[in-house]
XYZ file of C-alpha atoms in Angstrom:
438
model
C -10.882 -9.099 6.035
C -14.795 -9.107 5.622
C -14.940 -7.680 1.570
C -16.204 -3.898 3.203
C -14.025 -3.686 6.529
C -11.767 -1.239 5.987
C -12.679 1.619 7.886
C -12.615 5.529 6.732
C -8.898 5.631 9.122
C -7.614 3.041 7.204
C -8.719 4.426 3.762
C -6.970 7.674 5.084
C -3.832 5.880 5.975
C -3.396 4.129 2.529
C -4.448 7.344 0.501
C -1.816 8.809 2.493
C 0.511 6.169 1.689
C 0.539 5.654 -1.101
C 1.402 9.619 -2.249
C 3.505 10.557 0.030
C 7.163 9.900 -1.230
C 11.059 11.046 -1.527
C 10.012 13.194 -4.053
C 9.514 15.923 -1.077
C 13.587 15.314 -0.298
C 14.718 16.414 -3.717
C 12.804 18.221 -6.435
C 11.845 21.035 -4.775
C 15.713 21.811 -5.909
C 14.108 21.889 -9.648
C 11.306 23.604 -8.505
C 12.999 26.267 -7.701
C 14.585 26.468 -10.979
C 11.358 26.570 -12.896
C 9.866 29.231 -10.740
C 12.881 30.766 -8.371
C 8.959 32.663 -5.953
C 8.554 30.890 -2.242
C 4.705 31.957 -2.202
C 4.062 30.908 -6.476
C 7.090 27.300 -5.070
C 3.739 27.123 -2.340
C 1.124 27.697 -4.132
C 2.280 25.044 -7.165
C 2.257 22.239 -4.550
C -1.068 23.443 -3.443
C -2.240 22.815 -6.906
C -0.096 19.472 -6.699
C -2.885 18.676 -4.317
C -5.584 20.222 -5.985
C -4.859 17.685 -9.615
C -4.642 14.576 -7.254
C -7.174 15.396 -5.363
C -9.567 15.948 -8.303
C -8.047 12.491 -10.637
C -8.644 10.240 -7.396
C -12.140 10.823 -6.915
C -12.293 10.058 -10.166
C -9.721 6.665 -9.780
C -11.987 5.535 -6.909
C -15.528 5.218 -8.483
C -13.628 3.412 -11.411
C -11.933 0.687 -8.409
C -15.751 0.350 -7.241
C -16.992 -0.701 -11.416
C -14.229 -3.055 -11.996
C -12.993 -4.119 -8.555
C -11.122 -7.170 -9.141
C -7.945 -5.457 -9.636
C -5.082 -3.929 -12.134
C -5.987 -0.614 -12.305
C -4.799 1.124 -14.855
C -5.005 -1.548 -17.382
C -7.959 -2.740 -16.237
C -9.966 0.570 -16.286
C -7.637 1.167 -20.467
C -8.938 -1.887 -21.152
C -12.165 -2.560 -20.603
C -12.685 1.184 -21.753
C -10.781 0.798 -25.134
C -10.071 -2.746 -25.369
C -6.606 -4.751 -25.469
C -4.037 -2.796 -26.949
C -3.860 0.901 -25.006
C -4.325 -1.609 -21.976
C -0.827 -2.936 -23.162
C 0.991 0.241 -24.142
C 0.536 1.035 -20.761
C 2.332 -2.325 -19.270
C 4.665 -1.385 -21.594
C 5.230 2.016 -20.791
C 5.484 0.750 -17.433
C 7.717 -1.710 -17.986
C 10.156 -0.098 -20.399
C 9.426 4.017 -18.970
C 7.467 4.127 -15.626
C 8.225 1.481 -13.390
C 11.929 0.963 -14.783
C 12.470 4.542 -14.525
C 10.948 5.658 -11.041
C 13.101 2.647 -9.523
C 15.998 4.737 -11.081
C 15.011 7.646 -10.518
C 15.037 6.437 -6.590
C 18.327 4.744 -7.050
C 19.768 8.082 -7.957
C 18.829 9.872 -4.323
C 20.421 6.486 -3.407
C 23.548 7.261 -4.757
C 23.806 11.655 -3.770
C 22.402 10.224 -0.093
C 25.091 7.834 0.522
C 27.841 9.210 -1.266
C 26.942 12.224 1.266
C 27.282 9.274 3.862
C 30.004 7.582 2.022
C 32.276 10.180 0.452
C 33.139 9.398 -3.314
C 33.543 10.393 -6.907
C 30.975 11.961 -8.873
C 32.397 9.451 -11.853
C 31.498 6.489 -9.723
C 27.750 8.001 -8.915
C 26.697 5.540 -11.604
C 28.133 2.613 -11.103
C 26.790 2.640 -7.899
C 23.744 3.466 -8.494
C 24.008 0.565 -10.979
C 25.517 -1.771 -9.132
C 22.438 -0.468 -6.025
C 19.695 -2.068 -8.618
C 21.936 -4.782 -8.983
C 21.500 -5.638 -5.224
C 18.107 -4.787 -4.868
C 16.691 -6.548 -7.669
C 17.686 -10.361 -5.755
C 16.763 -8.983 -2.303
C 13.306 -8.560 -3.620
C 13.270 -12.206 -5.938
C 14.995 -14.051 -3.365
C 13.828 -12.997 -0.095
C 10.411 -12.288 -0.484
C 9.498 -11.752 3.679
C 12.513 -9.546 3.952
C 12.139 -7.819 1.265
C 8.427 -6.964 2.153
C 9.845 -6.014 5.652
C 12.069 -3.443 4.762
C 9.456 -2.036 2.639
C 7.994 -1.591 5.864
C 10.649 -0.438 7.478
C 11.451 1.648 4.854
C 8.166 3.684 5.058
C 8.473 3.844 8.864
C 11.596 5.606 7.832
C 10.558 7.978 5.157
C 7.908 9.141 7.986
C 10.092 9.704 10.411
C 12.203 11.542 8.406
C 9.510 13.810 6.377
C 7.392 15.132 9.827
C 11.063 15.520 11.656
C 12.559 17.556 9.225
C 8.964 19.621 8.650
C 8.936 20.130 13.055
C 13.213 21.030 13.022
C 13.160 23.267 10.246
C 10.068 25.600 10.455
C 10.604 25.726 14.176
C 14.733 26.168 13.990
C 14.736 28.586 11.062
C 14.830 32.186 10.877
C 14.132 33.105 7.126
C 11.725 35.826 5.776
C 10.628 33.390 3.224
C 7.244 35.253 1.176
C 8.920 38.903 2.110
C 10.178 39.626 -2.193
C 7.778 37.488 -3.230
C 5.219 38.782 -6.234
C 2.018 39.134 -5.676
C -0.083 38.119 -7.811
C -2.008 41.077 -9.291
C 1.964 41.223 -10.441
C 2.653 37.335 -11.438
C 0.736 37.928 -15.385
C 3.305 41.434 -15.955
C 6.148 41.200 -13.784
C 9.675 40.557 -15.798
C 10.264 38.229 -13.638
C 7.768 35.745 -13.900
C 8.009 36.491 -17.655
C 10.989 33.732 -17.104
C 8.953 31.375 -15.269
C 8.927 27.507 -16.581
C 5.813 26.455 -15.075
C 5.474 23.201 -17.330
C 8.629 22.514 -16.007
C 7.941 23.035 -13.174
C 4.623 20.987 -12.094
C 6.943 17.803 -12.970
C 8.615 18.126 -9.943
C 5.492 18.293 -8.426
C 3.159 15.871 -9.937
C 5.809 12.866 -9.989
C 5.709 14.222 -5.612
C 2.024 13.311 -5.360
C 2.534 10.092 -8.095
C 0.433 7.477 -5.985
C -2.906 9.316 -5.924
C -4.352 6.615 -7.512
C -2.766 2.976 -4.650
C -5.990 4.610 -2.956
C -8.503 4.183 -5.467
C -9.157 1.100 -6.730
C -10.297 -0.872 -2.440
C -13.224 0.876 -2.789
C -14.981 -2.089 -2.782
C -13.483 -3.429 -0.200
C -14.443 0.453 1.571
C -17.424 0.676 4.963
C -19.455 2.507 3.745
C -17.980 3.313 0.254
C -20.297 6.705 -0.318
C -19.324 7.989 2.249
C -15.438 7.252 3.622
C -14.356 6.890 -0.190
C -14.114 10.542 -1.033
C -14.135 10.937 2.887
C -10.578 9.343 2.778
C -9.957 10.906 -0.902
C -9.914 13.856 0.865
C -8.227 14.298 4.081
C -6.013 12.167 3.006
C -4.618 14.689 0.237
C -5.141 17.047 2.361
C -2.510 15.866 4.386
C 0.178 15.205 2.421
C -0.281 19.024 -0.137
C -0.018 19.991 3.661
C 3.066 17.992 4.552
C 4.473 18.819 1.621
C 4.017 22.633 1.652
C 5.329 23.047 4.600
C 8.289 20.761 4.268
C 9.224 23.015 1.555
C 8.209 26.477 3.374
C 10.803 24.747 6.037
C 13.134 24.535 3.329
C 12.436 28.211 2.594
C 12.804 29.012 5.703
C 16.326 27.588 6.424
C 18.204 27.432 2.851
C 17.466 30.753 0.573
C 16.381 30.170 -3.806
C 19.395 29.571 -4.729
C 21.107 27.569 -1.698
C 17.406 25.085 -2.829
C 18.157 25.684 -6.659
C 21.942 24.088 -5.819
C 21.418 21.433 -3.641
C 22.431 18.058 -4.143
C 20.898 16.611 -1.348
C 18.299 18.960 -0.620
C 17.534 17.915 2.898
C 20.510 16.880 4.491
C 21.816 20.440 3.897
C 18.944 22.094 4.939
C 18.922 20.379 8.083
C 23.373 20.749 8.359
C 21.938 24.683 8.701
C 20.174 24.335 11.944
C 21.618 20.764 13.806
C 24.949 21.339 12.910
C 25.971 16.984 11.970
C 22.496 16.848 11.830
C 22.898 15.636 7.558
C 24.428 12.071 8.506
C 21.717 10.834 10.294
C 19.259 12.432 8.168
C 21.398 11.363 5.410
C 21.496 7.914 6.401
C 17.640 7.857 7.105
C 16.604 9.187 3.698
C 18.750 6.688 1.315
C 16.932 3.811 3.492
C 13.820 5.724 3.039
C 15.023 5.296 -1.110
C 16.575 2.145 -0.803
C 13.239 0.375 1.059
C 11.172 2.201 -1.901
C 12.871 1.057 -4.737
C 12.679 -1.961 -3.945
C 8.711 -1.557 -3.740
C 8.667 -1.696 -7.685
C 11.194 -4.053 -8.532
C 7.933 -6.672 -7.400
C 5.043 -4.828 -7.858
C 5.094 -3.454 -12.318
C 6.449 -7.495 -12.868
C 3.269 -8.967 -11.618
C 1.541 -6.218 -14.531
C 3.201 -7.674 -17.188
C 2.895 -11.279 -15.692
C -0.783 -10.647 -15.566
C -1.228 -9.288 -19.327
C 1.432 -12.476 -21.008
C -1.818 -14.879 -18.747
C -4.177 -12.933 -21.101
C -1.647 -12.933 -24.554
C -0.737 -9.468 -24.438
C 2.943 -9.882 -23.960
C 5.376 -12.643 -24.558
C 4.838 -15.301 -23.046
C 8.323 -16.036 -21.348
C 7.181 -12.770 -18.574
C 4.057 -14.237 -17.518
C 5.644 -17.525 -15.569
C 6.468 -17.454 -12.215
C 9.657 -19.123 -10.293
C 9.056 -22.590 -8.920
C 10.155 -22.225 -5.986
C 10.433 -18.494 -5.345
C 6.381 -17.653 -6.744
C 7.304 -14.288 -8.495
C 8.270 -14.142 -12.135
C 11.309 -13.849 -12.385
C 12.248 -13.525 -16.211
C 9.486 -9.092 -15.950
C 11.780 -8.596 -12.892
C 14.468 -9.136 -14.595
C 14.146 -7.467 -17.907
C 12.343 -4.748 -15.612
C 16.269 -4.007 -13.799
C 18.142 -4.015 -16.690
C 16.637 -1.710 -18.352
C 16.408 1.071 -15.435
C 20.597 0.393 -15.234
C 20.344 1.334 -18.935
C 18.618 4.728 -18.407
C 20.668 5.398 -15.110
C 23.634 5.572 -17.835
C 21.306 7.281 -21.035
C 19.748 10.021 -18.695
C 22.594 9.499 -15.439
C 21.110 12.040 -14.189
C 17.457 12.366 -11.678
C 15.633 14.567 -13.627
C 15.889 13.547 -16.499
C 14.994 10.361 -15.475
C 11.399 11.728 -13.670
C 10.747 13.784 -16.133
C 10.837 10.807 -18.286
C 8.905 8.953 -16.346
C 6.393 11.598 -15.344
C 5.236 13.341 -18.249
C 4.263 9.647 -19.777
C 2.912 7.519 -16.678
C 0.044 11.485 -16.510
C -0.292 10.271 -20.324
C -1.439 7.106 -19.124
C -3.086 8.513 -16.243
C -5.300 11.081 -18.081
C -6.742 8.647 -20.543
C -7.749 6.133 -18.237
C -9.524 8.968 -16.013
C -11.665 9.697 -19.938
C -12.804 6.662 -19.363
C -15.004 6.992 -16.991
C -17.273 8.976 -19.544
C -17.841 5.742 -21.689
C -18.464 3.065 -18.016
C -21.610 6.029 -17.212
C -22.631 5.994 -21.152
C -22.581 2.136 -20.856
C -23.264 1.644 -17.859
C -20.228 -0.354 -17.471
C -19.550 -3.023 -14.437
C -20.370 -2.807 -10.961
C -23.342 0.163 -10.633
C -25.205 -0.832 -8.066
C -23.874 1.244 -4.230
C -21.609 2.447 -5.545
C -19.089 5.537 -5.094
C -20.001 8.007 -7.767
C -17.507 11.422 -8.376
C -19.215 14.586 -8.058
C -19.276 17.400 -10.368
C -19.611 14.902 -13.167
C -18.621 15.826 -15.877
C -16.328 18.631 -14.246
C -13.929 17.062 -12.291
C -12.686 14.552 -15.121
C -12.557 16.870 -18.275
C -10.929 19.689 -15.527
C -8.555 16.926 -15.342
C -7.832 15.429 -18.763
C -7.748 19.335 -19.738
C -4.927 20.018 -17.325
C -3.584 16.783 -17.561
C -3.410 17.940 -21.298
C -1.518 21.298 -21.259
C 1.641 20.157 -18.746
C 2.435 17.485 -21.536
C 1.858 19.373 -24.283
C 3.779 22.231 -22.730
C 7.088 20.080 -21.403
C 6.399 17.602 -24.468
C 7.690 20.841 -27.235
C 9.828 21.972 -25.198
C 14.210 21.186 -25.849
C 13.948 19.350 -22.881
C 14.381 15.515 -24.682
C 13.545 13.289 -21.488
C 9.786 15.564 -21.521
C 9.320 13.486 -24.602
C 11.754 10.363 -24.954
C 9.292 8.402 -22.752
C 6.205 9.183 -25.042
C 7.886 7.969 -27.806
C 7.914 5.125 -26.007
C 4.924 4.540 -27.051
C 4.431 4.065 -31.256
C 7.452 1.256 -29.996
C 4.977 -1.050 -28.300
C 2.635 -0.338 -30.551
C 5.154 -1.965 -33.395
C 6.023 -4.695 -30.930
C 2.185 -5.020 -30.294
C 0.824 -4.962 -34.190
C 4.387 -7.001 -35.423
C 6.298 -9.571 -33.012
C 3.039 -10.005 -31.853
C 1.190 -11.424 -34.078
C 4.367 -14.448 -34.593
C 5.682 -13.675 -31.012
C 2.926 -13.147 -27.611
C 0.820 -16.257 -28.569
């Protein structure tokens, strides 16, 4: 492929494909518990899209400045040095990627229970065994795992848009009739109890992935025009999809039913298509299983890069002689994902554990744009530059800071335990690293 070969359509598909995920099948339940109002739930989904778009525009510039790859790891290393980059890789392994695998596999187990029928006590066991199978499959059958990942992506898209159409056209609820108006939101007694920041965890979990779309800036045709346009179009498509699916759920289920649903997509479809829950459960289970497989292979590559650069233990830089995958890093990540399943257990706790920490590093890397601009670092000729600088990065960092602080100060341990892994990583870097990393 030519270096400048990605068209506007290809870039838009990357923006959509890397963002749209399986969270929409599950997170509205948690969001409804915190903000039990249809209109304001919808506004939260729109706000998540706006925040993601702002972040993507800033990351598009950083991707152009440093096209060699590595994403956030590279941005942090170039802006702040090896320690923050190491801490990101450390948290990617111990919190973000392993926690995401655990969360996705818990969704897989929930929908598998809907299909097969087994007791709740077996859910963590089913999830743990599934991770073992998924890990072996991705380690020793690389071509098959890539094929399955592509199939799971197709299934995910079919599930989202098929569900969207059926729920919107077959539902009969009057969704926004009893919503709190904008003029009353600060005075209404019910609204005073809304957990805005906690609800936003589920929203941002579902939108996470937008930053991957910014990494191919320097492979784009006419990047100054196509990259921001693709990010805008992609974010609009994802946002519209999430908003419409959320409305679709509310079109067939009450807020109380959404709050109490364990397999939301299946329960919603069953309301309008009797017997349809079985088919959609199979589709979603296969989709999230394949999605988890992508994380099994992706993060260990970054850990391997860290090892090769002397920023992590040497043993994790080695690849399997036959299959070419970083076996030690994959095994460590999957083993820790299994531990997280038994520690946290619930999907909501797992994605909270992941999201707070991941967005901390997203904001930290975003702040690197100020250093890159001041010092004119990286490539500067012909690259896309983020509009409305410095307003957009400041706004992005401010929103993420509010979101993190509000949740970290809550009584939910999942909200701050992920952040506590960061100082542990610093200890590894300064003490153990001196003796073992090199």
